[in-house]
């Protein structure tokens, strides 16, 4: 048995369950879209952010749209790794850029599921790992995992970078953090987690705190230089792209913030989101949506607190905290916040532990029921007018 076969065999139930849930979502989407006279393929590959990514892959950077209100939407807001992969797929196959992005997303979603399993299994055991993957699959916005978006790619890189950091594989952790930083702005969360893990390993130099099997840990000297190099590599992706954008726009190191401002996007500590929620209570039935938003935010905060109490490793808490803060405290695109929270998969670990304690038949019924609801909601969501 090869080094890959054993981990893959352990993860097989999680990956098969994940594939089944995603297949259900795609079938429901296809049927729903056909009834409404729409193309499920177009919804997955050629709307909203997917169009911006394919334009970067096809034409490069420099495309922008000037709106009547003076806002400038520039494709410099979109990080380059997914377009690079779309361009590669187009070059080596007959796939279009959009279809290349879809293939990348589908493969990345499986890699993400495996990475989530690896992290959860390392901390809580195999059964909890399977449950964590299934819960990630049945998220209400899980259909995004099958779109030509960057969420699946980012989550895959983040999960495996976190796993590498938790197990003391510093060069791998740093390299994957670098790639995550080339995928989405929230790549900073992966960098922060890797840095926290690395600093902790220096504080406890006898062995990395998060390595379960100490017999496989490298010697202190080798670990130290690998850790240092991994920490140097980790921020290079995000920093390199942001600095390049600043140079291209002629606005210096903070030029990327100006690009985001053109999209009316920024970090305001959640003030704009709070106003958005407050405005829901000015009429009925929109007040019900306001209550739902408050409950949703409360659930996210509660899951994070439970994760702290259950002793999640500090790198995971840092990663989840940064992803959550950036998602909830961004100043616009309020309808996209559930999608932006999707990479914060450690929030699901308390629920995965609870699900793992149930009998297999009962947990299967729970996951199956939620999977059906998620598939229906995903089809309804994508067939709507607004972007996910």
Coordinates of C-alpha atoms in Angstrom, one line a residue:
X1 CA 0.0 0.0 0.0
X2 CA 1.4 3.4 -1.0
X3 CA 1.7 6.4 1.2
X4 CA -1.4 7.9 -0.5
X5 CA -3.6 4.8 -0.4
X6 CA -4.0 4.5 3.3
X7 CA -5.1 8.2 3.9
X8 CA -7.4 7.9 0.8
X9 CA -9.0 4.7 2.1
X10 CA -9.6 6.3 5.5
X11 CA -11.2 9.3 3.8
X12 CA -13.2 7.3 1.3
X13 CA -16.5 7.3 3.2
X14 CA -16.3 11.1 3.5
X15 CA -15.5 11.6 -0.1
X16 CA -18.2 9.3 -1.4
X17 CA -20.8 10.9 0.8
X18 CA -19.6 14.3 -0.3
X19 CA -19.8 13.4 -4.0
X20 CA -23.3 12.0 -3.4
X21 CA -24.5 15.2 -1.8
X22 CA -23.1 17.4 -4.5
X23 CA -24.5 15.1 -7.2
X24 CA -27.9 15.5 -5.7
X25 CA -27.5 19.3 -5.7
X26 CA -26.6 19.3 -9.4
X27 CA -29.5 17.0 -10.4
X28 CA -32.0 19.2 -8.5
X29 CA -30.4 22.3 -10.1
X30 CA -30.7 20.8 -13.6
X31 CA -34.3 19.9 -13.1
X32 CA -35.3 23.2 -11.5
X33 CA -33.5 25.2 -14.2
X34 CA -35.1 23.2 -17.0
X35 CA -38.5 23.8 -15.6
X36 CA -37.8 27.5 -15.6
X37 CA -36.3 27.5 -19.1
X38 CA -32.8 28.3 -17.9
X39 CA -29.4 26.5 -18.4
X40 CA -27.9 25.0 -15.3
X41 CA -24.6 25.0 -17.1
X42 CA -24.8 28.8 -17.6
X43 CA -25.7 29.3 -13.9
X44 CA -22.6 27.3 -12.8
X45 CA -20.1 28.8 -15.3
X46 CA -21.1 32.1 -16.8
X47 CA -22.7 34.4 -14.2
X48 CA -21.5 37.0 -11.7
X49 CA -18.0 36.3 -10.4
X50 CA -17.5 33.4 -12.8
X51 CA -17.6 35.8 -15.7
X52 CA -15.0 38.1 -14.2
X53 CA -12.6 35.1 -13.6
X54 CA -13.0 33.9 -17.2
X55 CA -12.3 37.4 -18.6
X56 CA -9.1 37.5 -16.6
X57 CA -8.2 34.1 -18.0
X58 CA -9.0 35.1 -21.5
X59 CA -7.9 38.8 -21.7
X60 CA -5.7 39.3 -18.7
X61 CA -6.0 42.2 -16.2
X62 CA -7.1 45.7 -17.2
X63 CA -10.9 45.2 -17.8
X64 CA -13.2 47.5 -15.9
X65 CA -16.8 48.7 -15.9
X66 CA -17.8 52.2 -15.1
X67 CA -21.2 52.5 -13.5
X68 CA -23.6 55.5 -13.9
X69 CA -23.0 56.4 -10.2
X70 CA -19.3 56.7 -10.8
X71 CA -18.2 53.4 -9.3
X72 CA -15.5 51.6 -11.1
X73 CA -15.6 47.8 -11.1
X74 CA -12.1 46.5 -12.0
X75 CA -11.1 42.9 -12.6
X76 CA -8.0 43.7 -10.5
X77 CA -10.2 42.9 -7.5
X78 CA -10.1 39.2 -8.5
X79 CA -7.0 37.2 -7.4
X80 CA -5.2 35.3 -10.2
X81 CA -4.8 31.6 -9.2
X82 CA -8.2 30.5 -10.5
X83 CA -7.8 32.4 -13.8
X84 CA -4.3 30.9 -14.2
X85 CA -5.7 27.4 -13.8
X86 CA -8.6 28.1 -16.2
X87 CA -6.0 29.3 -18.8
X88 CA -4.0 26.1 -18.2
X89 CA -7.0 23.9 -18.6
X90 CA -7.9 25.7 -21.8
X91 CA -4.4 25.3 -23.1
X92 CA -4.1 21.6 -22.5
X93 CA -7.7 20.5 -23.4
X94 CA -10.6 21.5 -25.6
X95 CA -12.4 23.1 -22.6
X96 CA -13.4 26.7 -22.7
X97 CA -12.1 29.0 -20.0
X98 CA -15.5 28.7 -18.2
X99 CA -15.6 25.0 -18.4
X100 CA -12.0 24.8 -17.3
X101 CA -13.0 26.8 -14.2
X102 CA -15.9 24.4 -13.6
X103 CA -13.6 21.4 -13.7
X104 CA -11.1 23.1 -11.4
X105 CA -13.8 23.9 -9.0
X106 CA -15.2 20.3 -9.0
X107 CA -11.8 18.8 -8.5
X108 CA -10.9 21.4 -5.8
X109 CA -14.2 20.7 -4.0
X110 CA -13.1 17.0 -3.6
X111 CA -9.7 18.1 -2.5
X112 CA -11.3 20.5 0.0
X113 CA -13.5 17.7 1.4
X114 CA -10.5 15.5 1.8
X115 CA -8.6 18.3 3.5
X116 CA -11.5 19.0 5.9
X117 CA -11.6 15.3 6.7
X118 CA -7.9 15.3 7.4
X119 CA -8.0 18.2 9.8
X120 CA -11.1 17.0 11.7
X121 CA -9.8 13.4 11.8
X122 CA -6.5 14.6 13.2
X123 CA -8.2 16.4 16.0
X124 CA -11.3 14.4 16.8
X125 CA -11.1 11.1 15.0
X126 CA -12.4 9.5 11.8
X127 CA -16.1 9.5 12.5
X128 CA -16.1 13.2 13.3
X129 CA -14.0 13.8 10.1
X130 CA -16.7 12.1 8.0
X131 CA -19.4 14.1 9.7
X132 CA -17.5 17.4 9.2
X133 CA -17.3 16.8 5.5
X134 CA -20.9 15.9 5.1
X135 CA -22.0 19.0 7.0
X136 CA -19.8 21.2 4.7
X137 CA -21.4 19.5 1.8
X138 CA -25.0 20.2 3.0
X139 CA -24.5 23.9 3.7
X140 CA -27.4 26.0 2.4
X141 CA -25.0 27.6 0.0
X142 CA -23.2 24.4 -0.8
X143 CA -24.0 24.7 -4.5
X144 CA -21.3 27.3 -4.8
X145 CA -18.8 24.4 -4.2
X146 CA -19.8 23.2 -7.7
X147 CA -19.6 26.6 -9.4
X148 CA -16.7 28.1 -11.4
X149 CA -15.9 30.3 -8.3
X150 CA -12.8 30.3 -6.2
X151 CA -14.3 29.2 -2.8
X152 CA -13.6 25.5 -3.4
X153 CA -10.1 26.1 -4.5
X154 CA -9.4 28.4 -1.6
X155 CA -10.9 26.0 0.9
X156 CA -8.8 23.1 -0.4
X157 CA -5.6 25.1 -0.1
X158 CA -6.6 26.4 3.3
X159 CA -7.6 23.0 4.7
X160 CA -4.4 21.3 3.6
X161 CA -2.2 24.2 4.7
X162 CA -3.8 24.0 8.1
X163 CA -3.4 20.2 8.2
X164 CA 0.3 20.6 7.2
X165 CA 0.8 23.2 10.0
X166 CA -0.9 21.0 12.6
X167 CA 1.3 18.1 11.7
X168 CA 4.6 20.1 11.4
X169 CA 5.0 20.0 7.7
X170 CA 6.2 23.6 7.4
X171 CA 7.3 23.8 3.8
X172 CA 4.0 22.4 2.6
X173 CA 2.0 24.7 5.0
X174 CA 3.9 27.7 3.7
X175 CA 3.6 26.8 0.1
X176 CA -0.1 26.2 0.3
X177 CA -0.6 29.4 2.3
X178 CA 1.2 31.2 -0.5
X179 CA -1.2 29.7 -3.1
X180 CA -4.2 30.5 -0.9
X181 CA -3.0 34.1 -0.8
X182 CA -3.1 34.1 -4.6
X183 CA -6.7 32.8 -4.6
X184 CA -8.7 35.2 -2.4
X185 CA -8.1 38.2 -0.2
X186 CA -9.0 36.1 2.8
X187 CA -5.8 34.2 2.2
X188 CA -4.5 36.4 5.0
X189 CA -6.4 34.1 7.3
X190 CA -4.3 31.1 6.2
X191 CA -1.1 33.1 6.6
X192 CA -2.1 34.2 10.1
X193 CA -2.8 30.6 11.1
X194 CA 0.4 29.2 9.7
X195 CA 2.4 32.0 11.5
X196 CA 0.6 31.3 14.8
X197 CA 1.4 27.6 14.4
X198 CA 5.0 28.3 13.5
X199 CA 5.6 30.7 16.4
X200 CA 4.1 28.2 18.8
X201 CA 6.5 25.6 17.5
X202 CA 9.4 27.9 18.3
X203 CA 8.0 28.6 21.8
X204 CA 7.8 24.8 22.4
X205 CA 10.9 23.7 20.4
X206 CA 11.0 20.1 21.7
X207 CA 8.2 19.2 19.4
X208 CA 5.4 20.9 17.5
X209 CA 2.4 21.2 19.8
X210 CA 0.0 19.9 17.3
X211 CA 1.8 16.8 16.1
X212 CA -0.1 13.8 17.3
X213 CA 2.6 11.2 16.5
X214 CA 5.8 12.5 18.0
X215 CA 7.8 9.6 16.6
X216 CA 7.5 11.0 13.1
X217 CA 8.4 14.6 14.1
X218 CA 11.6 15.9 12.5
X219 CA 14.7 16.7 14.5
X220 CA 14.6 20.1 16.1
X221 CA 17.3 21.6 13.9
X222 CA 15.6 20.5 10.7
X223 CA 12.2 21.5 12.0
X224 CA 13.4 25.0 12.8
X225 CA 14.8 25.9 9.4
X226 CA 11.8 24.3 7.6
X227 CA 9.5 26.2 9.9
X228 CA 11.3 29.5 9.3
X229 CA 11.2 29.0 5.5
X230 CA 7.6 28.0 5.6
X231 CA 6.8 31.2 7.5
X232 CA 8.7 33.3 4.9
X233 CA 6.8 31.6 2.0
X234 CA 3.3 31.9 3.5
X235 CA 2.6 35.6 2.9
X236 CA 4.3 35.9 -0.4
X237 CA 1.2 35.1 -2.5
X238 CA -1.1 37.7 -1.0
X239 CA 1.6 40.3 -0.6
X240 CA 3.0 39.8 -4.1
X241 CA -0.4 40.3 -5.8
X242 CA -1.4 43.3 -3.6
X243 CA 1.9 45.0 -4.3
X244 CA 1.6 44.2 -8.0
X245 CA -1.8 45.8 -8.1
X246 CA -0.5 48.9 -6.3
X247 CA 2.3 49.1 -8.9
X248 CA 0.0 48.6 -11.8
X249 CA -2.5 51.3 -10.6
X250 CA 0.3 53.6 -9.6
X251 CA -1.2 54.0 -6.1
X252 CA 1.4 52.3 -4.1
X253 CA 1.1 49.5 -1.6
X254 CA -2.5 50.3 -0.7
X255 CA -3.7 50.5 -4.3
X256 CA -5.6 47.2 -3.9
X257 CA -7.8 49.0 -1.3
X258 CA -8.7 51.6 -3.9
X259 CA -9.7 48.8 -6.3
X260 CA -12.0 47.3 -3.6
X261 CA -13.4 50.8 -2.9
X262 CA -14.5 51.0 -6.5
X263 CA -16.7 48.0 -5.7
X264 CA -17.9 49.7 -2.6
X265 CA -16.2 47.0 -0.6
X266 CA -14.1 47.5 2.5
X267 CA -13.8 46.7 6.2
X268 CA -15.9 48.8 8.5
X269 CA -16.2 46.6 11.5
X270 CA -19.7 45.5 10.6
X271 CA -21.3 48.9 10.7
X272 CA -22.8 48.7 7.2
X273 CA -24.1 45.2 7.8
X274 CA -25.7 46.2 11.1
X275 CA -27.5 49.0 9.3
X276 CA -28.6 46.6 6.6
X277 CA -30.0 44.3 9.3
X278 CA -31.7 47.2 11.1
X279 CA -33.4 48.4 7.9
X280 CA -35.2 45.0 7.7
X281 CA -37.2 45.9 10.8
X282 CA -38.9 48.9 9.1
X283 CA -41.6 46.8 7.6
X284 CA -43.2 43.4 7.6
X285 CA -42.5 40.7 6.4
X286 CA -38.9 41.9 5.9
X287 CA -38.6 41.9 9.7
X288 CA -38.6 38.1 9.5
X289 CA -35.5 38.3 7.3
X290 CA -33.9 40.6 9.9
X291 CA -34.6 38.1 12.6
X292 CA -33.2 35.3 10.5
X293 CA -30.0 37.3 9.9
X294 CA -29.6 38.0 13.6
X295 CA -30.1 34.3 14.4
X296 CA -27.6 33.3 11.7
X297 CA -24.9 35.7 13.0
X298 CA -25.6 34.5 16.6
X299 CA -25.2 30.9 15.4
X300 CA -21.8 31.6 13.9
X301 CA -20.6 33.4 17.0
X302 CA -22.0 30.5 19.2
X303 CA -20.2 27.9 17.1
X304 CA -17.0 29.8 17.4
X305 CA -17.3 30.0 21.2
X306 CA -18.1 26.3 21.4
X307 CA -15.0 25.6 19.3
X308 CA -12.9 27.6 21.8
X309 CA -14.4 25.7 24.7
X310 CA -13.8 22.3 23.0
X311 CA -10.1 23.2 22.7
X312 CA -9.7 23.6 19.0
X313 CA -6.0 24.2 18.1
X314 CA -5.1 27.8 18.1
X315 CA -4.2 28.0 14.4
X316 CA -7.8 26.8 13.6
X317 CA -9.3 29.4 15.9
X318 CA -7.1 32.2 14.3
X319 CA -8.0 31.1 10.8
X320 CA -11.8 30.8 11.6
X321 CA -11.8 34.1 13.4
X322 CA -10.1 36.0 10.5
X323 CA -12.4 34.5 7.9
X324 CA -15.5 35.2 10.0
X325 CA -14.4 38.8 10.8
X326 CA -13.7 39.6 7.1
X327 CA -17.0 38.1 6.0
X328 CA -19.2 39.7 8.6
X329 CA -17.5 43.1 8.7
X330 CA -17.2 43.8 5.0
X331 CA -19.1 46.9 4.0
X332 CA -21.1 45.5 1.1
X333 CA -22.5 42.4 -0.8
X334 CA -24.6 41.4 2.2
X335 CA -26.3 38.7 0.3
X336 CA -23.0 37.0 -0.3
X337 CA -22.0 36.7 3.3
X338 CA -23.1 33.0 3.7
X339 CA -20.8 32.2 0.7
X340 CA -18.0 34.2 2.2
X341 CA -18.3 32.2 5.4
X342 CA -18.1 28.9 3.6
X343 CA -14.3 28.5 4.0
X344 CA -14.7 28.8 7.8
X345 CA -15.2 25.0 8.0
X346 CA -13.9 24.6 11.6
X347 CA -17.2 26.3 12.7
X348 CA -18.8 23.0 11.7
X349 CA -16.6 20.9 14.0
X350 CA -18.9 21.2 17.1
X351 CA -21.9 20.1 15.0
X352 CA -19.8 17.3 13.6
X353 CA -18.9 16.0 17.1
X354 CA -22.6 16.1 18.0
X355 CA -23.6 14.3 14.8
X356 CA -20.8 11.7 15.4
X357 CA -22.3 10.8 18.7
X358 CA -25.6 9.7 17.1
X359 CA -26.2 6.2 15.8
X360 CA -25.3 5.8 12.2
X361 CA -28.9 5.3 11.0
X362 CA -30.0 8.5 12.8
X363 CA -27.1 10.6 11.5
X364 CA -27.8 9.3 8.0
X365 CA -31.4 10.5 8.2
X366 CA -30.3 13.9 9.5
X367 CA -27.7 14.4 6.8
X368 CA -30.1 13.1 4.1
X369 CA -32.9 15.4 5.1
X370 CA -30.6 18.4 5.2
X371 CA -29.0 17.4 1.9
X372 CA -32.4 17.5 0.2
X373 CA -33.3 20.9 1.7
X374 CA -29.8 22.2 0.7
X375 CA -30.2 21.0 -2.9
X376 CA -33.7 22.6 -3.2
X377 CA -32.5 25.9 -1.7
X378 CA -29.4 25.9 -3.9
X379 CA -31.5 25.5 -7.1
X380 CA -33.9 28.2 -5.9
X381 CA -31.0 30.5 -5.0
X382 CA -29.1 30.2 -8.3
X383 CA -32.2 30.7 -10.4
X384 CA -32.9 34.0 -8.6
X385 CA -31.9 37.4 -9.8
X386 CA -29.1 38.3 -7.4
X387 CA -25.5 36.9 -7.2
X388 CA -24.7 34.3 -4.6

